[in-house]
Structures are given as C-alpha cells and as structure tokens.
JSON list of C-alpha atoms in Angstrom, two decimals:
[
{"chain": "K", "resi": 1, "resn": "ALA", "atom": "CA", "xyz": [-2.03, 0.89, 14.98]},
{"chain": "K", "resi": 2, "resn": "VAL", "atom": "CA", "xyz": [1.56, -0.32, 14.70]},
{"chain": "K", "resi": 3, "resn": "VAL", "atom": "CA", "xyz": [1.17, -1.17, 11.01]},
{"chain": "K", "resi": 4, "resn": "SER", "atom": "CA", "xyz": [-0.39, 2.24, 10.18]},
{"chain": "K", "resi": 5, "resn": "THR", "atom": "CA", "xyz": [2.36, 4.03, 12.15]},
{"chain": "K", "resi": 6, "resn": "GLN", "atom": "CA", "xyz": [5.08, 2.14, 10.32]},
{"chain": "K", "resi": 7, "resn": "SER", "atom": "CA", "xyz": [3.51, 2.64, 6.98]},
{"chain": "K", "resi": 8, "resn": "THR", "atom": "CA", "xyz": [3.12, 6.41, 7.35]},
{"chain": "K", "resi": 9, "resn": "GLY", "atom": "CA", "xyz": [6.22, 7.13, 9.37]},
{"chain": "K", "resi": 10, "resn": "GLY", "atom": "CA", "xyz": [8.64, 7.59, 6.50]},
{"chain": "K", "resi": 11, "resn": "THR", "atom": "CA", "xyz": [6.48, 8.55, 3.56]},
{"chain": "K", "resi": 12, "resn": "SER", "atom": "CA", "xyz": [6.37, 12.37, 3.87]},
{"chain": "K", "resi": 13, "resn": "GLU", "atom": "CA", "xyz": [8.57, 15.15, 5.15]},
{"chain": "K", "resi": 14, "resn": "HIS", "atom": "CA", "xyz": [5.43, 16.73, 6.73]},
{"chain": "K", "resi": 15, "resn": "VAL", "atom": "CA", "xyz": [4.77, 13.63, 8.80]},
{"chain": "K", "resi": 16, "resn": "ARG", "atom": "CA", "xyz": [8.37, 12.75, 9.74]},
{"chain": "K", "resi": 17, "resn": "GLY", "atom": "CA", "xyz": [9.19, 14.19, 13.13]},
{"chain": "K", "resi": 18, "resn": "ASN", "atom": "CA", "xyz": [5.71, 15.63, 13.69]},
{"chain": "K", "resi": 19, "resn": "SER", "atom": "CA", "xyz": [3.86, 13.45, 16.15]},
{"chain": "K", "resi": 20, "resn": "GLN", "atom": "CA", "xyz": [0.53, 15.22, 15.74]},
{"chain": "K", "resi": 21, "resn": "ALA", "atom": "CA", "xyz": [0.59, 14.80, 11.96]},
{"chain": "K", "resi": 22, "resn": "LEU", "atom": "CA", "xyz": [1.63, 11.16, 12.31]},
{"chain": "K", "resi": 23, "resn": "ALA", "atom": "CA", "xyz": [-1.24, 10.57, 14.77]},
{"chain": "K", "resi": 24, "resn": "THR", "atom": "CA", "xyz": [-3.66, 12.16, 12.38]},
{"chain": "K", "resi": 25, "resn": "VAL", "atom": "CA", "xyz": [-2.57, 10.11, 9.37]},
{"chain": "K", "resi": 26, "resn": "SER", "atom": "CA", "xyz": [-2.57, 6.91, 11.48]},
{"chain": "K", "resi": 27, "resn": "ALA", "atom": "CA", "xyz": [-6.12, 7.70, 12.65]},
{"chain": "K", "resi": 28, "resn": "ILE", "atom": "CA", "xyz": [-7.32, 8.19, 9.07]},
{"chain": "K", "resi": 29, "resn": "ILE", "atom": "CA", "xyz": [-5.74, 4.88, 8.07]},
{"chain": "K", "resi": 30, "resn": "ASP", "atom": "CA", "xyz": [-7.23, 3.08, 11.05]},
{"chain": "K", "resi": 31, "resn": "GLY", "atom": "CA", "xyz": [-10.65, 4.65, 10.39]},
{"chain": "K", "resi": 32, "resn": "THR", "atom": "CA", "xyz": [-10.60, 3.64, 6.77]},
{"chain": "K", "resi": 33, "resn": "GLY", "atom": "CA", "xyz": [-9.73, 0.05, 7.78]},
{"chain": "K", "resi": 34, "resn": "SER", "atom": "CA", "xyz": [-12.60, 0.06, 10.24]},
{"chain": "K", "resi": 35, "resn": "ALA", "atom": "CA", "xyz": [-15.02, 1.27, 7.59]},
{"chain": "K", "resi": 36, "resn": "GLY", "atom": "CA", "xyz": [-13.83, -1.50, 5.23]},
{"chain": "K", "resi": 37, "resn": "ALA", "atom": "CA", "xyz": [-14.24, -4.07, 8.05]},
{"chain": "K", "resi": 38, "resn": "THR", "atom": "CA", "xyz": [-17.76, -2.83, 8.50]},
{"chain": "K", "resi": 39, "resn": "LEU", "atom": "CA", "xyz": [-18.78, -2.65, 4.85]},
{"chain": "K", "resi": 40, "resn": "GLY", "atom": "CA", "xyz": [-17.29, -6.03, 3.83]},
{"chain": "K", "resi": 41, "resn": "PRO", "atom": "CA", "xyz": [-19.73, -8.25, 5.73]},
{"chain": "K", "resi": 42, "resn": "TYR", "atom": "CA", "xyz": [-22.60, -6.01, 4.74]},
{"chain": "K", "resi": 43, "resn": "ILE", "atom": "CA", "xyz": [-21.80, -6.16, 1.03]},
{"chain": "K", "resi": 44, "resn": "THR", "atom": "CA", "xyz": [-21.25, -9.94, 1.36]},
{"chain": "K", "resi": 45, "resn": "SER", "atom": "CA", "xyz": [-24.71, -10.36, 2.89]},
{"chain": "K", "resi": 46, "resn": "VAL", "atom": "CA", "xyz": [-26.32, -8.29, 0.12]},
{"chain": "K", "resi": 47, "resn": "LEU", "atom": "CA", "xyz": [-24.52, -10.30, -2.59]},
{"chain": "K", "resi": 48, "resn": "ILE", "atom": "CA", "xyz": [-25.58, -13.67, -1.18]},
{"chain": "K", "resi": 49, "resn": "SER", "atom": "CA", "xyz": [-29.09, -12.81, -0.02]},
{"chain": "K", "resi": 50, "resn": "GLY", "atom": "CA", "xyz": [-31.60, -15.21, -1.50]},
{"chain": "K", "resi": 51, "resn": "ARG", "atom": "CA", "xyz": [-28.95, -17.39, -3.15]},
{"chain": "K", "resi": 52, "resn": "THR", "atom": "CA", "xyz": [-28.05, -20.95, -2.35]},
{"chain": "K", "resi": 53, "resn": "GLY", "atom": "CA", "xyz": [-25.59, -23.42, -3.65]},
{"chain": "K", "resi": 54, "resn": "PRO", "atom": "CA", "xyz": [-22.11, -23.08, -5.13]},
{"chain": "K", "resi": 55, "resn": "LYS", "atom": "CA", "xyz": [-22.84, -19.78, -6.80]},
{"chain": "K", "resi": 56, "resn": "THR", "atom": "CA", "xyz": [-23.10, -18.20, -3.33]},
{"chain": "K", "resi": 57, "resn": "PHE", "atom": "CA", "xyz": [-19.45, -18.85, -2.52]},
{"chain": "K", "resi": 58, "resn": "GLU", "atom": "CA", "xyz": [-18.42, -17.90, -6.10]},
{"chain": "K", "resi": 59, "resn": "THR", "atom": "CA", "xyz": [-20.02, -14.51, -5.62]},
{"chain": "K", "resi": 60, "resn": "VAL", "atom": "CA", "xyz": [-18.23, -13.96, -2.35]},
{"chain": "K", "resi": 61, "resn": "PHE", "atom": "CA", "xyz": [-14.84, -14.93, -3.84]},
{"chain": "K", "resi": 62, "resn": "TYR", "atom": "CA", "xyz": [-15.39, -12.55, -6.74]},
{"chain": "K", "resi": 63, "resn": "MET", "atom": "CA", "xyz": [-16.11, -9.76, -4.22]},
{"chain": "K", "resi": 64, "resn": "LEU", "atom": "CA", "xyz": [-12.87, -10.64, -2.34]},
{"chain": "K", "resi": 65, "resn": "MET", "atom": "CA", "xyz": [-10.86, -10.66, -5.59]},
{"chain": "K", "resi": 66, "resn": "GLY", "atom": "CA", "xyz": [-12.36, -7.26, -6.49]},
{"chain": "K", "resi": 67, "resn": "SER", "atom": "CA", "xyz": [-11.48, -5.91, -3.08]},
{"chain": "K", "resi": 68, "resn": "ALA", "atom": "CA", "xyz": [-7.87, -7.21, -3.34]},
{"chain": "K", "resi": 69, "resn": "THR", "atom": "CA", "xyz": [-7.61, -5.63, -6.81]},
{"chain": "K", "resi": 70, "resn": "VAL", "atom": "CA", "xyz": [-8.77, -2.23, -5.59]},
{"chain": "K", "resi": 71, "resn": "ALA", "atom": "CA", "xyz": [-6.34, -2.41, -2.64]},
{"chain": "K", "resi": 72, "resn": "GLY", "atom": "CA", "xyz": [-3.53, -3.32, -5.06]},
{"chain": "K", "resi": 73, "resn": "LEU", "atom": "CA", "xyz": [-4.33, -0.44, -7.32]},
{"chain": "K", "resi": 74, "resn": "CYS", "atom": "CA", "xyz": [-4.39, 1.99, -4.40]},
{"chain": "K", "resi": 75, "resn": "LEU", "atom": "CA", "xyz": [-0.92, 0.84, -3.31]},
{"chain": "K", "resi": 76, "resn": "PHE", "atom": "CA", "xyz": [0.60, 0.68, -6.77]},
{"chain": "K", "resi": 77, "resn": "ARG", "atom": "CA", "xyz": [1.52, 4.41, -6.86]},
{"chain": "K", "resi": 78, "resn": "LEU", "atom": "CA", "xyz": [3.31, 4.17, -3.47]},
{"chain": "K", "resi": 79, "resn": "MET", "atom": "CA", "xyz": [5.11, 0.98, -4.58]},
{"chain": "K", "resi": 80, "resn": "TRP", "atom": "CA", "xyz": [6.23, 2.54, -7.82]},
{"chain": "K", "resi": 81, "resn": "LYS", "atom": "CA", "xyz": [7.59, 5.59, -5.97]},
{"chain": "K", "resi": 82, "resn": "GLU", "atom": "CA", "xyz": [9.46, 3.40, -3.46]},
{"chain": "K", "resi": 83, "resn": "LEU", "atom": "CA", "xyz": [10.96, 1.28, -6.24]},
{"chain": "K", "resi": 84, "resn": "ARG", "atom": "CA", "xyz": [12.20, 4.35, -8.12]},
{"chain": "K", "resi": 85, "resn": "SER", "atom": "CA", "xyz": [13.71, 5.71, -4.93]},
{"chain": "K", "resi": 86, "resn": "LEU", "atom": "CA", "xyz": [15.47, 2.37, -4.30]},
{"chain": "K", "resi": 87, "resn": "GLN", "atom": "CA", "xyz": [16.76, 2.33, -7.88]},
{"chain": "K", "resi": 88, "resn": "ASN", "atom": "CA", "xyz": [18.10, 5.87, -7.54]},
{"chain": "K", "resi": 89, "resn": "ARG", "atom": "CA", "xyz": [19.88, 4.99, -4.29]},
{"chain": "K", "resi": 90, "resn": "ILE", "atom": "CA", "xyz": [21.49, 1.91, -5.87]},
{"chain": "K", "resi": 91, "resn": "VAL", "atom": "CA", "xyz": [22.64, 3.92, -8.95]},
{"chain": "K", "resi": 92, "resn": "ARG", "atom": "CA", "xyz": [24.12, 6.64, -6.68]},
{"chain": "K", "resi": 93, "resn": "ARG", "atom": "CA", "xyz": [25.92, 4.06, -4.59]},
{"chain": "K", "resi": 94, "resn": "GLU", "atom": "CA", "xyz": [27.41, 2.45, -7.69]},
{"chain": "K", "resi": 95, "resn": "LEU", "atom": "CA", "xyz": [28.38, 5.85, -9.09]},
{"chain": "K", "resi": 96, "resn": "ILE", "atom": "CA", "xyz": [30.13, 6.77, -5.83]},
{"chain": "K", "resi": 97, "resn": "ALA", "atom": "CA", "xyz": [31.90, 3.39, -5.77]},
{"chain": "K", "resi": 98, "resn": "ASN", "atom": "CA", "xyz": [33.13, 3.89, -9.37]},
{"chain": "K", "resi": 99, "resn": "ILE", "atom": "CA", "xyz": [34.36, 7.40, -8.65]},
{"chain": "K", "resi": 100, "resn": "ARG", "atom": "CA", "xyz": [36.24, 6.20, -5.58]},
{"chain": "K", "resi": 101, "resn": "ALA", "atom": "CA", "xyz": [37.71, 3.24, -7.50]},
{"chain": "K", "resi": 102, "resn": "HIS", "atom": "CA", "xyz": [39.01, 5.51, -10.27]},
{"chain": "K", "resi": 103, "resn": "ALA", "atom": "CA", "xyz": [40.31, 8.14, -7.87]},
{"chain": "K", "resi": 104, "resn": "ASP", "atom": "CA", "xyz": [42.78, 5.71, -6.30]}
]
C-alpha cells in the first residue's frame, strides 16, 4: 500500500490533495497487483502441465521475461513524461541562473 500511495501521490492534479481520489487509485493499483499475483501461478501451471525436464524451466523463464517486458512497456510512458519534466526543470534552472549572472 505504501508503494502504490507513493507512486500515485504526485502524478496528477486530481489526486494531489484529494484523499478519496488517492485511496481509489491506490485500491485500483493494489487490486491489479493482486490479480497479477493470482494469475501468475495459474499461467505457470498451465504452461508446465505435462512437461518435464529443462524445457519446463525454460518455459517459465520465458513467461517471466514476457511479464517483465509488459510491465516495462506499461511504465514507459510515465517514465518518459517524468524525464521530460526533469529536463524542463533543469533547463529552467540553468536559464534563471544565466539571467541572474548577466543581470549582475
């Protein structure tokens, strides 16, 4: 719950300062995580049913790599937005520092 609260606390003006909206978003994130925790073992059992040997573990690792790839793709947009915001803040800070340096 702490991770979902921290991850959603500063992402939107609608959520910031509104405890009910923050609780709703946190619940959605927690519920999605619970669904993933439920589906993961089920999908793993379906993938390895009737298989034995090294291919069994290979199949499970491919499933885990696929899951990590999907999670990364889902987070890419947010990461890109945060990086652009950080870049804009750095550029603004440098611009203000240059203006102050030339004003003196």
